[in-house]
Coordinates of N, CA and C in Angstrom, one line a residue:
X25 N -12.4 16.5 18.1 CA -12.7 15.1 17.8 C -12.7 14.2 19.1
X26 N -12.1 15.1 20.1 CA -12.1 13.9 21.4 C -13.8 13.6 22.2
X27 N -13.8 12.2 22.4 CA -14.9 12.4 22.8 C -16.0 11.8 21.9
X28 N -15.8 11.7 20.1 CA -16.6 11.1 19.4 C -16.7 9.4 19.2
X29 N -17.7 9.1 19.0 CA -17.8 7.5 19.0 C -17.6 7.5 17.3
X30 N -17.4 6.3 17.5 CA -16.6 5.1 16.2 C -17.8 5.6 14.7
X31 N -18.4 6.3 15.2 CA -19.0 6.7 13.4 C -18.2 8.2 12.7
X32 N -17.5 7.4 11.8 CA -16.6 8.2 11.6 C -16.7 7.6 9.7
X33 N -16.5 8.5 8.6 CA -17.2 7.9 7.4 C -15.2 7.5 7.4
X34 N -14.7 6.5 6.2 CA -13.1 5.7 6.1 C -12.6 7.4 5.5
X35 N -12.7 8.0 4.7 CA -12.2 9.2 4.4 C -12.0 10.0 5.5
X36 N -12.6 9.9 6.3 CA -12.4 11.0 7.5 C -11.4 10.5 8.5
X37 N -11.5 8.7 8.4 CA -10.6 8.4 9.2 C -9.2 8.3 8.7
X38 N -9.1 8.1 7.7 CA -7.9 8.0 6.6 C -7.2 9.6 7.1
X39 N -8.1 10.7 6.9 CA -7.7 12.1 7.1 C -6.9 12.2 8.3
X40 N -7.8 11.4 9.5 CA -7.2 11.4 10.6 C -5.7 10.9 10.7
X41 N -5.3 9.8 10.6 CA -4.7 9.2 10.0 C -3.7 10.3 10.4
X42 N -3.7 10.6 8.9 CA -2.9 11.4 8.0 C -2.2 12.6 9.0
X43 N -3.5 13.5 9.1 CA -3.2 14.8 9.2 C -3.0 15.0 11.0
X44 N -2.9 13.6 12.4 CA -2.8 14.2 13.1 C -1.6 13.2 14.0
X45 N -2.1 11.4 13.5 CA -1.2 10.8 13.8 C 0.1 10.8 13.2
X46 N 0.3 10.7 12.1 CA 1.3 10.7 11.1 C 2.2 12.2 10.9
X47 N 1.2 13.3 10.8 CA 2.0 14.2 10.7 C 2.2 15.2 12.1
X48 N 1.4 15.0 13.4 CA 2.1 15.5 14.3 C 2.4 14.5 15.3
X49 N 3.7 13.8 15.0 CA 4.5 12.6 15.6 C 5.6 12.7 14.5
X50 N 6.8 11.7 14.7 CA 7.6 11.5 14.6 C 6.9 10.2 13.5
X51 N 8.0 9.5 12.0 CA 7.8 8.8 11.6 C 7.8 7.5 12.1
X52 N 8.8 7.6 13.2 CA 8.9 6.1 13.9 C 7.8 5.9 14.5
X53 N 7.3 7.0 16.0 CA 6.6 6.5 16.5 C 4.8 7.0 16.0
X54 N 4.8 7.4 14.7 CA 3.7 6.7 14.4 C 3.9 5.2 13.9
X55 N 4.4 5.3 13.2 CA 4.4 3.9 12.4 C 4.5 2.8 13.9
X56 N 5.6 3.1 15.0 CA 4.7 2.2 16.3 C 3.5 2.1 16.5
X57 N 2.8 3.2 16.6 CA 1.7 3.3 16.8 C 0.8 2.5 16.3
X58 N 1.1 2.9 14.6 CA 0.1 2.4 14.1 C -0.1 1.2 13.6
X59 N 1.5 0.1 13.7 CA 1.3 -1.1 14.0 C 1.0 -1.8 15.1
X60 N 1.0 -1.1 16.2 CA 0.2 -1.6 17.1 C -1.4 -1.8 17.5
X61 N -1.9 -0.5 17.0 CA -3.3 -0.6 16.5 C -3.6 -1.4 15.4
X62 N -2.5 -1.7 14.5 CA -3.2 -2.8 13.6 C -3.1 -4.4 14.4
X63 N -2.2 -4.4 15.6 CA -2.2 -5.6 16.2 C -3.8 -6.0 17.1
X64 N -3.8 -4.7 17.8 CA -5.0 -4.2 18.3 C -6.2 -5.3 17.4
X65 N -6.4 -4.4 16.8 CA -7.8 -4.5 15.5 C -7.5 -6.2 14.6
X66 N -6.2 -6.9 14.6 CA -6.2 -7.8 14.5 C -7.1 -8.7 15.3
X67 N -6.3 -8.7 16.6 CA -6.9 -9.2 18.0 C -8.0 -9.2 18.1
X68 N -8.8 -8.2 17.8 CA -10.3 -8.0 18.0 C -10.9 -8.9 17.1
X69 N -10.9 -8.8 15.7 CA -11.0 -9.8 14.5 C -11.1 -11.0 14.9
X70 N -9.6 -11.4 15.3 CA -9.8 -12.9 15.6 C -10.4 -13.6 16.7
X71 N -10.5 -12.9 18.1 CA -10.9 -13.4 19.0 C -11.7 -12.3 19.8
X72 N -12.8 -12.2 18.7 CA -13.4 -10.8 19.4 C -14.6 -11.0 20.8
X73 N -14.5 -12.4 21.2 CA -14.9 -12.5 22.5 C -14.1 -12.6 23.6
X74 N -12.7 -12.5 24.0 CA -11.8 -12.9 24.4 C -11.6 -11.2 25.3
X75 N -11.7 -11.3 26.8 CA -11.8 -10.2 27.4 C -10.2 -9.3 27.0
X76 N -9.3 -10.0 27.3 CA -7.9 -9.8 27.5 C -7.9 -9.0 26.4
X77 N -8.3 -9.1 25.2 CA -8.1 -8.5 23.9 C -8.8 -6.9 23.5
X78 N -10.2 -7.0 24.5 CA -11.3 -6.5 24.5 C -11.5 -5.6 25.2
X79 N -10.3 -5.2 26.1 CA -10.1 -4.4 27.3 C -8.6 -4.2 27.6
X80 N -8.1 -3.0 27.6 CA -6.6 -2.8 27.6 C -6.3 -1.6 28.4
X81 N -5.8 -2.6 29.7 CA -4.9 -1.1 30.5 C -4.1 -0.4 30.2
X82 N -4.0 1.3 30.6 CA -3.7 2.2 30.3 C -2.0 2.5 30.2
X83 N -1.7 1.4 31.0 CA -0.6 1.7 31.6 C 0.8 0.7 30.9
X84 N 0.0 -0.3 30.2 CA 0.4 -1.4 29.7 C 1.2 -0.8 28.4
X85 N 2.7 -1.3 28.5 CA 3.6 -1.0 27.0 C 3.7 -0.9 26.0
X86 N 2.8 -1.7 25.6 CA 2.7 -2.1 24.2 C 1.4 -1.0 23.5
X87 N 0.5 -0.2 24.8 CA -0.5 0.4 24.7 C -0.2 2.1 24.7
X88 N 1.4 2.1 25.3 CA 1.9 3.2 25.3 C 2.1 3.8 24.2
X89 N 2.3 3.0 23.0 CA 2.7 3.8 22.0 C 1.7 4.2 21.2
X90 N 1.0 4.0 21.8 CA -0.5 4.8 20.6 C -1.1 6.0 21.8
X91 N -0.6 6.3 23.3 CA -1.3 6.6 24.1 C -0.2 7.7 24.1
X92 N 1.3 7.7 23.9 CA 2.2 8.5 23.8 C 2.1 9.7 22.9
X93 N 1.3 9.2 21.6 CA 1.3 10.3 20.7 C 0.4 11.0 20.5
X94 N 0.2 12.3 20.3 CA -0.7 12.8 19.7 C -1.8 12.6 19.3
X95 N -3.2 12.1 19.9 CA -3.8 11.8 18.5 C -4.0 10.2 18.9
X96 N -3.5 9.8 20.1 CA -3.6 8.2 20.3 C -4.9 8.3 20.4
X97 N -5.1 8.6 21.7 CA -6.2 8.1 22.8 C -7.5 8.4 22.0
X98 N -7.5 9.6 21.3 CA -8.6 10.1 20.1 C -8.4 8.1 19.0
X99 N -7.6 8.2 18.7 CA -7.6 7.2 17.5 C -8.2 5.6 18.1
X100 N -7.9 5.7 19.5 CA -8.6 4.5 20.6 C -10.0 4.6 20.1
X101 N -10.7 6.1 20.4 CA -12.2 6.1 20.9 C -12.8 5.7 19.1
X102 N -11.9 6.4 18.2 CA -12.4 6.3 16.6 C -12.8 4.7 16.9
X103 N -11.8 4.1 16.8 CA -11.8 2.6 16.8 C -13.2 1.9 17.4
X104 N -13.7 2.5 18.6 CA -14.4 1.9 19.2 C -14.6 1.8 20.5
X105 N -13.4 2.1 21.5 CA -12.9 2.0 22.7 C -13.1 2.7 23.3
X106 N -14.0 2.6 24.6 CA -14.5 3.1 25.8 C -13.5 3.5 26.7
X107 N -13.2 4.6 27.2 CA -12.4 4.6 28.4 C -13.5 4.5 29.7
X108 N -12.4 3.8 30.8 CA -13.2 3.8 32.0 C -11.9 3.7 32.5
X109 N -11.9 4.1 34.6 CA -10.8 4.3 35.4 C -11.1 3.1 36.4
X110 N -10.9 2.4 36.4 CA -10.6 0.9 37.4 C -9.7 1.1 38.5
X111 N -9.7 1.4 39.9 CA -8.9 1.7 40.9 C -7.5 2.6 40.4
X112 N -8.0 3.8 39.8 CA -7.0 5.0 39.0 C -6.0 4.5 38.3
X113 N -6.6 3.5 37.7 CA -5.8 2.7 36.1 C -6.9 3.0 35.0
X114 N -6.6 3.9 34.1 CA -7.3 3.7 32.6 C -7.6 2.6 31.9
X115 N -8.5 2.4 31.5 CA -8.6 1.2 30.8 C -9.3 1.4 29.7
X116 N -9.2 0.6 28.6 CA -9.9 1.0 27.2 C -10.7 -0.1 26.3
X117 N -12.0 -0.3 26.6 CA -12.7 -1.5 26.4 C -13.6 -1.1 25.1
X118 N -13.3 -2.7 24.4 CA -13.8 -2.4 22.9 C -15.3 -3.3 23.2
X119 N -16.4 -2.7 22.4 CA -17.5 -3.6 23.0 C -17.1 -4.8 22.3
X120 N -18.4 -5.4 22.6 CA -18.4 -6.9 22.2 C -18.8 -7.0 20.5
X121 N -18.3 -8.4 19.8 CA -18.2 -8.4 18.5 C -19.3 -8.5 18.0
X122 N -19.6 -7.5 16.9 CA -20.8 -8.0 15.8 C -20.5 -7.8 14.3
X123 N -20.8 -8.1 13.7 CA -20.3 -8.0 12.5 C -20.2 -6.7 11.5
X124 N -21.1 -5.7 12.1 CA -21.0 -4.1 11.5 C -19.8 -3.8 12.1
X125 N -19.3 -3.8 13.1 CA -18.3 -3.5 13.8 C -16.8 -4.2 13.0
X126 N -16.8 -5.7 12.8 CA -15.9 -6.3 12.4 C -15.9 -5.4 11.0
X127 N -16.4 -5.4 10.0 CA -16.6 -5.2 8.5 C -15.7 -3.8 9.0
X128 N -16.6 -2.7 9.5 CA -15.5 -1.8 10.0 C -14.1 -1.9 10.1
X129 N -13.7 -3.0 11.3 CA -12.8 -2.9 11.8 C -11.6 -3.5 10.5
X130 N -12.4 -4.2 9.4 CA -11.2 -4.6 8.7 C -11.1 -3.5 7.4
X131 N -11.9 -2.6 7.2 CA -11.8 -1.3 6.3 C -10.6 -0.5 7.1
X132 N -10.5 -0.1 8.7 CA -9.7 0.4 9.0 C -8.3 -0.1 8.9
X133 N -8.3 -1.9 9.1 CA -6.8 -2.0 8.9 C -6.5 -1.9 7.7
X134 N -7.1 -1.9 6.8 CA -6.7 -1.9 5.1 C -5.8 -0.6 5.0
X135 N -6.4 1.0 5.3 CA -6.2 1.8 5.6 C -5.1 2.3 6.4
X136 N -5.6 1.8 7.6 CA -3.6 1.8 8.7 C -2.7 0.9 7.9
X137 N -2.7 -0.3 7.0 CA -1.7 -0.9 6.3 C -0.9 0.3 5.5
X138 N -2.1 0.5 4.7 CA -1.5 1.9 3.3 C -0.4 2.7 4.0
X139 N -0.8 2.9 4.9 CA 0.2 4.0 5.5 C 1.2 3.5 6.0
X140 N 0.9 2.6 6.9 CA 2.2 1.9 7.4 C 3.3 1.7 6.1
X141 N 2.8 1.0 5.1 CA 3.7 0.8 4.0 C 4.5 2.1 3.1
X142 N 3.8 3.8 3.3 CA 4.0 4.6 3.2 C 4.8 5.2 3.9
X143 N 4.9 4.5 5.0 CA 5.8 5.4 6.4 C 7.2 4.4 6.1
X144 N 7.0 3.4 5.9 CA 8.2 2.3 5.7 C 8.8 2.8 5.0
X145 N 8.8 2.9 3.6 CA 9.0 3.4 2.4 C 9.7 4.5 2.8
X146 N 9.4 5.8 3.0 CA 9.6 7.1 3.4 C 11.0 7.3 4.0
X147 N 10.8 6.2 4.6 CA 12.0 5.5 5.8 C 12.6 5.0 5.1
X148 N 13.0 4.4 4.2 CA 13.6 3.5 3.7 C 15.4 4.5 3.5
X149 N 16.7 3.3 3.8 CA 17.8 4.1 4.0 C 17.9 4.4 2.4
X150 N 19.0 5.4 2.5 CA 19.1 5.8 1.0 C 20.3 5.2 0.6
X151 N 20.5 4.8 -0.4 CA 21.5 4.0 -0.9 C 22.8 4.7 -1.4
X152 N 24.0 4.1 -1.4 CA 25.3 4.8 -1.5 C 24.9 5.4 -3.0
X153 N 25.5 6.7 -3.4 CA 25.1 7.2 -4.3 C 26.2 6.3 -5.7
X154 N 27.3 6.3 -5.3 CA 28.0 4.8 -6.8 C 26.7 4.1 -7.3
X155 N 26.3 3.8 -5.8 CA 25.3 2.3 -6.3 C 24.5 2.7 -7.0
X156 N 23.9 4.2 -6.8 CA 22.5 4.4 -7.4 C 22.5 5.0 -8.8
X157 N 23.7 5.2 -9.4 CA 24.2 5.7 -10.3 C 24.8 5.0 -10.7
X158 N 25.0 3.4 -10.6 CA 25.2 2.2 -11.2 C 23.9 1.7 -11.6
X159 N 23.1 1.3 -10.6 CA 21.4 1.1 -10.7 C 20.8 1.9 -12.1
X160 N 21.0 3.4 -12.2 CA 20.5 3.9 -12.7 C 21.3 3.4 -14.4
X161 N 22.9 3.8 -14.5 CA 23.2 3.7 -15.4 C 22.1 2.1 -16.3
X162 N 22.3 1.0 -15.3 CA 21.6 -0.3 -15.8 C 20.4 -0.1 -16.1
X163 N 19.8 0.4 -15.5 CA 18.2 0.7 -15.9 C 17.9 1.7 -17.5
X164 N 18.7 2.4 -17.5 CA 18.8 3.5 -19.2 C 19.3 2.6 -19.6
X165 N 21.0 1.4 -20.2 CA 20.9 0.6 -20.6 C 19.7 -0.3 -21.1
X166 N 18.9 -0.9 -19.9 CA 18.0 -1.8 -20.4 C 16.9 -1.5 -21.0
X167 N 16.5 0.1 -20.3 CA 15.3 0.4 -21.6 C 16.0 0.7 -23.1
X168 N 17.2 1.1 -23.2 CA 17.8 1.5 -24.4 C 17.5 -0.1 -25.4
X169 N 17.6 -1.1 -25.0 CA 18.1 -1.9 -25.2 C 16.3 -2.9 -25.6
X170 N 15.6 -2.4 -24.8 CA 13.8 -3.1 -24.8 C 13.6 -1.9 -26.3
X171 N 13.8 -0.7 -26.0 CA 13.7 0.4 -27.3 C 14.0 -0.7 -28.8
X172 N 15.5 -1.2 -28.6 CA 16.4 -1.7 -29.8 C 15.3 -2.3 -30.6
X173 N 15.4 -3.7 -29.8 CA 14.0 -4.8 -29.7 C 12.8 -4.3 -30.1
X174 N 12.4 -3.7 -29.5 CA 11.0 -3.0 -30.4 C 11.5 -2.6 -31.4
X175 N 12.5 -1.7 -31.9 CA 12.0 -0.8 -32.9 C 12.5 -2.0 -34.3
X176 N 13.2 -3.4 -34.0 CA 13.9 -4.5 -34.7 C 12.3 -5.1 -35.0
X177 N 12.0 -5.3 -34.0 CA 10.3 -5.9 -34.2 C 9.1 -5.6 -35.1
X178 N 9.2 -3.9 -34.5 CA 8.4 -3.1 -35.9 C 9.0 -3.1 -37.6
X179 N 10.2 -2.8 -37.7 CA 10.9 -3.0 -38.6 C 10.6 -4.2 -39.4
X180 N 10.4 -5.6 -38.4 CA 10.4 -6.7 -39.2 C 8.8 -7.0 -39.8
X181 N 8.4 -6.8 -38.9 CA 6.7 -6.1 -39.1 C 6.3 -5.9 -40.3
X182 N 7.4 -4.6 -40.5 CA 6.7 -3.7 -41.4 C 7.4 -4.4 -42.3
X183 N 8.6 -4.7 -42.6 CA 9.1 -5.9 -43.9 C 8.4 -7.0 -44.5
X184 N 8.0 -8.0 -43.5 CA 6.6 -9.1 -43.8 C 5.4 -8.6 -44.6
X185 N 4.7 -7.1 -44.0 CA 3.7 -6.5 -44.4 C 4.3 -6.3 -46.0
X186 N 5.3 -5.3 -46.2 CA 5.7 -5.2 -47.9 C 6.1 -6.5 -48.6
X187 N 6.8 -7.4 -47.9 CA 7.0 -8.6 -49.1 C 5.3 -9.3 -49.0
X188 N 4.1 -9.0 -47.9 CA 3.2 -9.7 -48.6 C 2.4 -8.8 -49.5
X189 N 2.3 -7.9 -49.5 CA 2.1 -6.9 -50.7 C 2.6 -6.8 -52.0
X190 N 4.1 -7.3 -51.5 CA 4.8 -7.4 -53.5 C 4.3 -8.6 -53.8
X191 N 4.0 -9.8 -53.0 CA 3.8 -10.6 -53.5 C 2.5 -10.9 -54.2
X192 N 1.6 -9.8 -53.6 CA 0.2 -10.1 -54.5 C 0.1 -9.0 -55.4
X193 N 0.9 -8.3 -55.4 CA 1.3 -7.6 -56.4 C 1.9 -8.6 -57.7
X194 N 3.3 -9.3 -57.3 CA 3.7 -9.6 -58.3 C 2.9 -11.1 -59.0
X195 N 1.3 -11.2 -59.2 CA 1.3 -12.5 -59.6 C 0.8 -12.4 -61.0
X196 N 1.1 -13.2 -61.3 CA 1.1 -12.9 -63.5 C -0.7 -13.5 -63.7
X197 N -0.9 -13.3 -64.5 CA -2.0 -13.3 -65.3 C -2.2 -14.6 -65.0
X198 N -1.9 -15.9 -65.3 CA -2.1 -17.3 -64.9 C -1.9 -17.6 -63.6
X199 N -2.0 -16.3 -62.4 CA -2.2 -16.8 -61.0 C -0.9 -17.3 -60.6
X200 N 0.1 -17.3 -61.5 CA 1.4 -18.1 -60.7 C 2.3 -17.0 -60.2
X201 N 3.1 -17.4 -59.4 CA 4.2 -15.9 -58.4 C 5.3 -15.2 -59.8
X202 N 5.4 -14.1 -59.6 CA 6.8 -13.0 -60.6 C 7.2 -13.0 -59.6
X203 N 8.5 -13.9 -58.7 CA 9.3 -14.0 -58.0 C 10.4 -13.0 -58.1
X204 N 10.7 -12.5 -59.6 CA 11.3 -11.6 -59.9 C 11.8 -10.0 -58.8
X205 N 9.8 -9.4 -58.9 CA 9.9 -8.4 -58.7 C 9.4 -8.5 -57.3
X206 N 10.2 -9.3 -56.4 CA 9.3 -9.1 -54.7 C 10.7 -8.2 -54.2
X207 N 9.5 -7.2 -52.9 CA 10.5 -6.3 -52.4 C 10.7 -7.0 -51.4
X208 N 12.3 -6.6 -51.0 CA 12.9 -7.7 -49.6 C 13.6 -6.6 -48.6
X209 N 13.5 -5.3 -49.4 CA 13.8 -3.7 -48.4 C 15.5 -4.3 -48.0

């Protein structure tokens, strides 16, 4: 893949994604990564004439963490980014803005978001097990308890339904109510 320009169909880059950033790295430092590249593609969005934005040394920190992993420097050129060597400094220059490009660029962060929020999640600490087995207990309670409620609901439902049934059942010959015979279950 190294080496290909930015025509890349979102499934393929999604794949990428997936199967080179995410799964050969570490969860932390993709998820650096890949909020940095969403900072990236932000940047470009907003101020996509803005050189500082539009061109990013190799060597620069914030650039390391997408250049550190696996699968960066490839995920740079996906994006759009030229490399060129400026007095034996890398540098990584996104052309200039047009709107095929932008439409792109915001399909990609949609994409790096999903994951990101995937990688979070994944991460997420696991909770003392009392707690979760208190949580849990609450949670069977409360559906027990939505069950009750409905099945009180249907019940009453279906009560209304037969007393309006006996009642047109029970009306006498002169149209007036046999109050007598109404069912009340």
């Amino acid at each position: 893949m190294t080496g290909r320009n930015s025509e890349m169909t979102l499934v393929q880059f999604s794949r990428f994604i997936d199967g080179t950033i995410i799964n050969k790295n570490t969860k932390k430092t993709a998820l650096e990564c890949l909020e940095t590249i969403q900072l990236i593609i932000n940047n470009l969005i907003q101020y996509p004439d803005m050189e500082k934005y539009r061109s990013i040394r190799g060597r620069g920190k914030m650039i390391q963490k997408v250049l550190s992993l696996e699968g960066g420097e490839e995920l740079l050129i996906i994006l759009g980014a030229t490399k060129t060597v400026k007095e034996f400094e890398a540098f990584y220059t996104f052309p200039t803005h047009h709107s095929e490009l932008e439409t792109k660029l915001k399909s990609y962060i949609e994409i790096i978001s999903k994951f990101i929020v995937t990688i979070v999640e994944s991460m997420a600490i696991k909770v003392d097990p009392k707690l979760e087995e208190m949580l849990y207990k609450e949670k069977i309670l409360k559906d027990i308890e939505l069950d009750r409620i409905a099945r009180l609901e249907r019940q009453s439902e279906k009560r209304l339904k037969g007393i309006d049934h006996s009642l047109i059942e029970s009306k006498t010959v002169d149209g007036s109510l046999n109050l007598d015979h109404v069912k009340t279950d």
